[in-house]
């Protein structure tokens, strides 16, 4: 059994590849919920939706987020009335948020997610990292910004100083996540090529997760979100530069290695474009692959390589 930790876009693409090569009982996809927020009275869970829509084959490939074949009548009408339009809500996507918000009165996020997945034909378990509230907040040169204001409203332009995950100390990892980490059949924990600070550290920072990782015998293997010293999408590289970290495998590893005494990662998959950056690294074990995923075929091919590599890596 494999655990995949995922944020939105980068996470969803590898999760889709893993789901294409593993049976539903052999894969658990644990998704970041630190980006969740309430907007216009609606509870929005962007990474859960990106992963669910992608696995359902319903993701909008042109936009890179949201649903395929989306229309925007609601947004246009809202704009006409002078409403808030900085966060784009497509007509179909709106149904997800309205139905989820209604159900949250007597169900938790993971139950709702499981039901939406079933209805959309997603067979592999998509599990929120927690059903408790965790909110990513970014400290910037223009002040403290809740994640969506930093990411969408300000388009990551303010200089990143630090990040915190409000409520994390009281959050409990989803029970299925903890059970999977303790499962003797666990073969690997894969960190998808998601944003390290905005998508993966919230998952890893929930109390109990690093303890469970320290005890598990399965290797922890990350896939780099960087190709040729650049992020494929989003602010990951900009943030590294603003934190004075090199956009190299060593820089990436440094974002995780404080989490466990002997370092978090046992294996790291980097892009072939970055192989000349690895000379001084003793651990983790490095594997180079073509990590760009532009199609389901790419995702599947990378997933196969990551699994093959993870099967050879030992827990250090
Ligand atoms: P978000 O929550 O939508 O921001 O998505 P994630 O945190 O899951 O992923 C964002 C990261 O995915 C960015 O840092 C990108 O560089 C990375 N990414 C996106 N597409 C690819 C890809 O095809 N290959 C690799 N290696 N990384 C990717
Ligand atoms: Ca996200």
Coordinates of C-alpha atoms and ligand atoms in Angstrom, one line a residue:
X1 CA 0.0 0.0 0.0
X2 CA 1.2 3.5 -0.9
X3 CA 0.4 6.8 0.8
X4 CA 0.6 9.9 -1.5
X5 CA 0.7 13.3 0.2
X6 CA -0.8 16.0 -2.2
X7 CA -1.6 19.6 -2.5
X8 CA -3.5 20.8 -5.6
X9 CA -2.2 20.8 -9.1
X10 CA 1.2 19.1 -8.8
X11 CA -0.2 16.7 -6.3
X12 CA -3.2 15.9 -8.4
X13 CA -1.2 15.1 -11.5
X14 CA 1.0 12.5 -9.8
X15 CA -2.0 11.1 -7.8
X16 CA -3.7 10.6 -11.1
X17 CA -0.7 8.6 -12.4
X18 CA -0.6 6.6 -9.2
X19 CA -4.3 5.9 -9.4
X20 CA -3.8 4.6 -13.0
X21 CA -1.3 2.0 -11.9
X22 CA -2.4 1.0 -8.3
X23 CA -5.7 -0.5 -7.2
X24 CA -8.0 1.5 -4.9
X25 CA -7.0 -0.6 -1.9
X26 CA -3.3 0.0 -2.6
X27 CA -3.3 3.8 -2.6
X28 CA -4.4 6.4 -0.1
X29 CA -4.2 10.0 -1.2
X30 CA -3.9 12.4 1.7
X31 CA -4.7 16.0 0.7
X32 CA -3.8 19.4 2.2
X33 CA -6.7 21.3 3.7
X34 CA -4.7 24.4 4.9
X35 CA -6.0 26.3 1.9
X36 CA -9.7 25.8 2.9
X37 CA -11.6 29.0 3.5
X38 CA -15.1 30.4 3.7
X39 CA -16.0 32.8 0.9
X40 CA -19.4 34.4 0.5
X41 CA -20.7 31.9 3.0
X42 CA -19.4 28.9 1.1
X43 CA -16.9 26.4 2.4
X44 CA -14.2 26.0 -0.3
X45 CA -11.6 23.2 -0.2
X46 CA -9.4 24.0 -3.3
X47 CA -6.9 21.1 -3.0
X48 CA -9.5 18.5 -2.3
X49 CA -11.5 19.7 -5.3
X50 CA -8.4 19.8 -7.6
X51 CA -7.5 16.2 -6.7
X52 CA -11.1 15.0 -6.9
X53 CA -11.8 16.7 -10.3
X54 CA -8.5 15.4 -11.7
X55 CA -9.0 11.8 -10.6
X56 CA -12.5 12.0 -12.1
X57 CA -11.1 13.3 -15.4
X58 CA -13.2 16.5 -15.0
X59 CA -10.4 19.0 -14.4
X60 CA -10.1 22.0 -16.6
X61 CA -6.8 21.6 -18.4
X62 CA -6.7 25.0 -20.0
X63 CA -7.1 26.9 -16.7
X64 CA -5.2 24.4 -14.6
X65 CA -7.9 24.5 -11.9
X66 CA -11.6 24.0 -11.7
X67 CA -13.9 22.0 -13.9
X68 CA -13.8 21.3 -17.6
X69 CA -16.5 22.9 -19.8
X70 CA -17.0 25.5 -17.1
X71 CA -19.3 28.5 -17.7
X72 CA -19.2 31.8 -15.8
X73 CA -22.7 33.2 -15.8
X74 CA -22.7 33.5 -12.0
X75 CA -19.4 35.4 -11.9
X76 CA -20.6 37.8 -14.6
X77 CA -23.9 38.4 -12.9
X78 CA -22.1 38.9 -9.6
X79 CA -19.8 41.5 -11.2
X80 CA -22.7 43.4 -12.6
X81 CA -24.0 43.7 -9.0
X82 CA -20.7 44.9 -7.7
X83 CA -19.9 41.6 -5.8
X84 CA -16.5 40.2 -4.9
X85 CA -15.0 38.7 -8.0
X86 CA -11.3 38.1 -7.0
X87 CA -12.0 34.5 -6.3
X88 CA -13.4 32.9 -9.5
X89 CA -16.3 30.5 -9.0
X90 CA -17.5 28.7 -12.1
X91 CA -21.1 27.7 -12.4
X92 CA -20.5 24.0 -12.0
X93 CA -17.9 24.4 -9.4
X94 CA -20.4 26.4 -7.4
X95 CA -22.5 23.3 -7.0
X96 CA -19.6 21.6 -5.2
X97 CA -19.3 24.4 -2.7
X98 CA -23.0 24.9 -2.1
X99 CA -23.6 21.2 -1.6
X100 CA -20.6 20.8 0.6
X101 CA -21.4 23.8 2.7
X102 CA -25.0 22.5 3.2
X103 CA -23.8 19.0 4.2
X104 CA -21.1 20.3 6.7
X105 CA -24.0 21.0 9.1
X106 CA -24.2 17.2 9.8
X107 CA -21.2 15.6 8.1
X108 CA -17.5 16.1 8.2
X109 CA -15.3 17.1 5.2
X110 CA -14.0 13.5 4.7
X111 CA -17.4 12.0 4.6
X112 CA -18.6 14.6 2.1
X113 CA -15.4 14.1 0.0
X114 CA -15.9 10.3 0.0
X115 CA -19.5 10.7 -1.2
X116 CA -18.6 13.3 -3.9
X117 CA -15.8 11.0 -5.1
X118 CA -18.1 8.0 -5.3
X119 CA -20.7 10.1 -7.3
X120 CA -18.0 11.4 -9.7
X121 CA -16.6 7.9 -10.2
X122 CA -13.4 8.3 -8.3
X123 CA -12.5 4.9 -6.8
X124 CA -9.2 5.7 -5.0
X125 CA -9.6 7.1 -1.5
X126 CA -9.1 10.9 -1.3
X127 CA -8.7 11.8 2.3
X128 CA -8.5 15.3 3.8
X129 CA -5.4 15.5 6.1
X130 CA -7.7 16.3 8.9
X131 CA -11.4 17.1 9.6
X132 CA -10.3 19.9 11.9
X133 CA -9.7 23.4 10.9
X134 CA -6.1 24.4 9.8
X135 CA -5.6 27.7 8.1
X136 CA -2.4 28.6 6.2
X137 CA -1.4 32.2 6.9
X138 CA 1.5 33.9 5.1
X139 CA 3.6 36.7 6.6
X140 CA 4.7 39.1 3.9
X141 CA 6.3 42.4 3.4
X142 CA 2.8 44.0 3.2
X143 CA 1.6 42.2 6.4
X144 CA -0.2 39.0 7.4
X145 CA -2.3 37.5 4.6
X146 CA -4.7 34.5 4.8
X147 CA -3.5 32.0 2.2
X148 CA -6.2 32.7 -0.5
X149 CA -5.5 36.5 -0.2
X150 CA -1.8 35.9 -0.8
X151 CA -2.3 33.3 -3.5
X152 CA -5.3 34.6 -5.5
X153 CA -6.0 38.2 -4.6
X154 CA -2.4 39.3 -4.5
X155 CA -1.2 36.6 -6.9
X156 CA 1.8 35.8 -4.7
X157 CA 3.4 39.2 -5.4
X158 CA 4.1 40.2 -1.8
X159 CA 7.5 39.1 -0.5
X160 CA 7.2 35.8 1.5
X161 CA 8.7 36.0 4.9
X162 CA 7.2 33.0 6.7
X163 CA 4.2 30.8 6.9
X164 CA 2.1 29.4 9.8
X165 CA -0.7 26.9 9.9
X166 CA -3.3 28.3 12.3
X167 CA -5.1 25.7 14.4
X168 CA -2.6 22.9 13.5
X169 CA -1.6 22.2 17.1
X170 CA -5.2 21.2 17.9
X171 CA -5.8 19.3 14.6
X172 CA -5.9 15.5 14.5
X173 CA -4.7 13.6 11.5
X174 CA -7.5 11.8 9.7
X175 CA -7.8 8.4 11.4
X176 CA -7.3 6.6 8.0
X177 CA -4.1 8.5 7.5
X178 CA -2.7 7.4 10.9
X179 CA -3.9 3.9 10.3
X180 CA -2.2 3.8 6.9
X181 CA 1.0 5.1 8.4
X182 CA 1.0 2.3 10.9
X183 CA -0.1 -0.4 8.4
X184 CA 2.6 -3.2 8.1
X185 CA 1.7 -3.4 4.4
X186 CA 2.8 0.2 3.8
X187 CA 5.4 0.2 1.1
X188 CA 6.2 3.9 0.6
X189 CA 5.1 7.4 1.6
X190 CA 5.3 9.6 -1.5
X191 CA 5.4 13.4 -1.3
X192 CA 3.9 14.4 -4.6
X193 CA 5.5 17.4 -6.5
X194 CA 3.5 19.9 -4.5
X195 CA 4.5 23.2 -2.9
X196 CA 6.7 22.2 0.1
X197 CA 5.7 25.0 2.4
X198 CA 2.1 25.7 1.2
X199 CA 0.9 22.2 0.5
X200 CA 3.1 19.5 2.1
X201 CA 4.3 21.0 5.4
X202 CA 0.7 21.5 6.6
X203 CA 0.1 17.8 6.2
X204 CA 3.5 16.8 7.8
X205 CA 3.0 19.3 10.7
X206 CA -0.2 17.9 12.1
X207 CA 0.6 16.6 15.6
X208 CA 1.4 12.8 15.5
X209 CA 2.3 12.7 11.8
X210 CA 6.1 13.0 12.2
X211 CA 6.0 10.5 15.1
X212 CA 4.1 8.0 12.9
X213 CA 6.6 8.6 10.1
X214 CA 9.5 8.1 12.4
X215 CA 8.1 4.7 13.4
X216 CA 7.1 3.4 9.9
X217 CA 9.5 1.2 8.1
X218 CA 8.4 2.3 4.6
X219 CA 10.7 4.8 2.8
X220 CA 9.7 8.4 2.4
X221 CA 10.2 9.5 -1.1
X222 CA 9.6 13.0 -2.5
X223 CA 9.2 14.1 -6.1
X224 CA 10.6 17.6 -6.8
X225 CA 8.3 20.3 -8.0
X226 CA 11.2 22.0 -9.6
X227 CA 12.5 21.5 -13.1
X228 CA 15.7 23.2 -14.2
X229 CA 15.7 25.4 -11.1
X230 CA 12.2 26.7 -11.8
X231 CA 8.7 25.7 -10.5
X232 CA 6.4 24.4 -13.2
X233 CA 3.7 26.6 -11.8
X234 CA 3.0 28.7 -8.8
X235 CA 5.2 30.5 -6.3
X236 CA 7.4 27.7 -5.0
X237 CA 10.6 29.0 -6.7
X238 CA 9.8 32.7 -5.8
X239 CA 9.4 31.7 -2.2
X240 CA 12.7 29.8 -2.1
X241 CA 14.5 32.9 -3.5
X242 CA 12.8 35.1 -1.0
X243 CA 13.9 32.8 1.8
X244 CA 17.5 32.8 0.4
X245 CA 17.3 29.1 -0.4
X246 CA 18.8 27.7 -3.6
X247 CA 16.3 26.1 -6.0
X248 CA 18.2 22.9 -6.0
X249 CA 17.7 19.4 -4.6
X250 CA 19.7 20.5 -1.5
X251 CA 17.4 23.5 -1.1
X252 CA 14.3 21.4 -1.4
X253 CA 15.6 18.8 1.1
X254 CA 16.3 21.6 3.6
X255 CA 12.6 22.5 3.7
X256 CA 11.8 19.1 5.2
X257 CA 14.8 17.8 7.0
X258 CA 14.1 19.5 10.3
X259 CA 11.0 17.4 10.7
X260 CA 12.7 14.1 11.7
X261 CA 15.9 13.6 13.6
X262 CA 17.7 11.8 10.8
X263 CA 16.1 13.8 8.1
X264 CA 12.7 13.3 6.5
X265 CA 13.5 12.0 3.1
X266 CA 14.9 8.6 2.2
X267 CA 14.6 9.1 -1.6
X268 CA 14.2 12.1 -3.9
X269 CA 13.1 12.1 -7.5
X270 CA 14.5 15.1 -9.4
X271 CA 14.1 16.1 -12.9
X272 CA 16.9 15.1 -15.4
X273 CA 17.4 18.8 -16.0
X274 CA 18.7 19.1 -12.4
X275 CA 21.2 16.2 -12.2
X276 CA 24.2 18.4 -12.3
X277 CA 23.0 20.0 -9.0
X278 CA 23.3 16.9 -6.8
X279 CA 27.1 16.2 -6.5
X280 CA 27.6 16.9 -2.8
X281 CA 24.5 15.1 -1.5
X282 CA 25.0 11.9 0.5
X283 CA 21.4 11.3 1.3
X284 CA 18.6 11.0 0.4
X285 CA 19.1 8.6 -2.5
X286 CA 18.4 10.5 -5.7
X287 CA 16.7 9.3 -8.9
X288 CA 16.5 11.4 -12.0
X289 CA 13.5 11.2 -14.2
X290 CA 11.5 13.3 -16.7
X291 CA 9.1 14.8 -14.1
X292 CA 7.0 17.1 -16.3
X293 CA 3.4 15.8 -16.5
X294 CA 1.5 17.3 -19.4
X295 CA -0.8 14.3 -19.9
X296 CA -2.2 11.2 -18.2
X297 CA 0.5 9.2 -20.0
X298 CA 3.2 11.4 -18.5
X299 CA 1.7 11.1 -15.0
X300 CA 1.4 7.3 -15.3
X301 CA 5.0 6.9 -16.6
X302 CA 6.3 9.1 -13.7
X303 CA 4.2 7.2 -11.2
X304 CA 5.6 3.9 -12.4
X305 CA 9.2 5.2 -12.1
X306 CA 8.6 6.7 -8.6
X307 CA 7.1 3.3 -7.4
X308 CA 10.0 1.4 -8.9
X309 CA 12.5 3.7 -7.3
X310 CA 10.7 3.7 -3.9
X311 CA 10.7 -0.1 -3.9
X312 CA 14.5 0.0 -4.0
X313 CA 15.0 2.8 -1.4
X314 CA 15.6 1.7 2.2
X315 CA 14.3 3.5 5.2
X316 CA 17.4 5.1 6.7
Ligands
LIG1 P1 -1.5 23.9 -5.7 O1 -2.1 23.5 -4.3 O2 -2.6 23.9 -6.8 O3 -0.7 25.1 -5.6 O4 -0.7 22.7 -6.1 P2 0.5 21.8 -5.5 O5 1.0 22.4 -4.2 O6 0.1 20.4 -5.4 O7 1.5 21.9 -6.6 C1 2.2 23.1 -6.9 C2 3.6 22.7 -7.4 O8 3.4 21.7 -8.4 C3 4.4 23.8 -8.0 O9 5.5 24.0 -7.2 C4 4.8 23.2 -9.4 O10 6.2 23.4 -9.7 C5 4.5 21.7 -9.3 N1 4.2 21.1 -10.5 C6 3.1 21.3 -11.3 N2 3.1 20.6 -12.4 C7 4.2 19.8 -12.3 C8 4.7 18.8 -13.1 O11 4.2 18.4 -14.2 N3 5.9 18.2 -12.7 C9 6.5 18.6 -11.6 N4 7.7 18.0 -11.3 N5 6.0 19.5 -10.8 C10 4.9 20.1 -11.1
LIG2 CA1 -3.4 24.5 -2.8

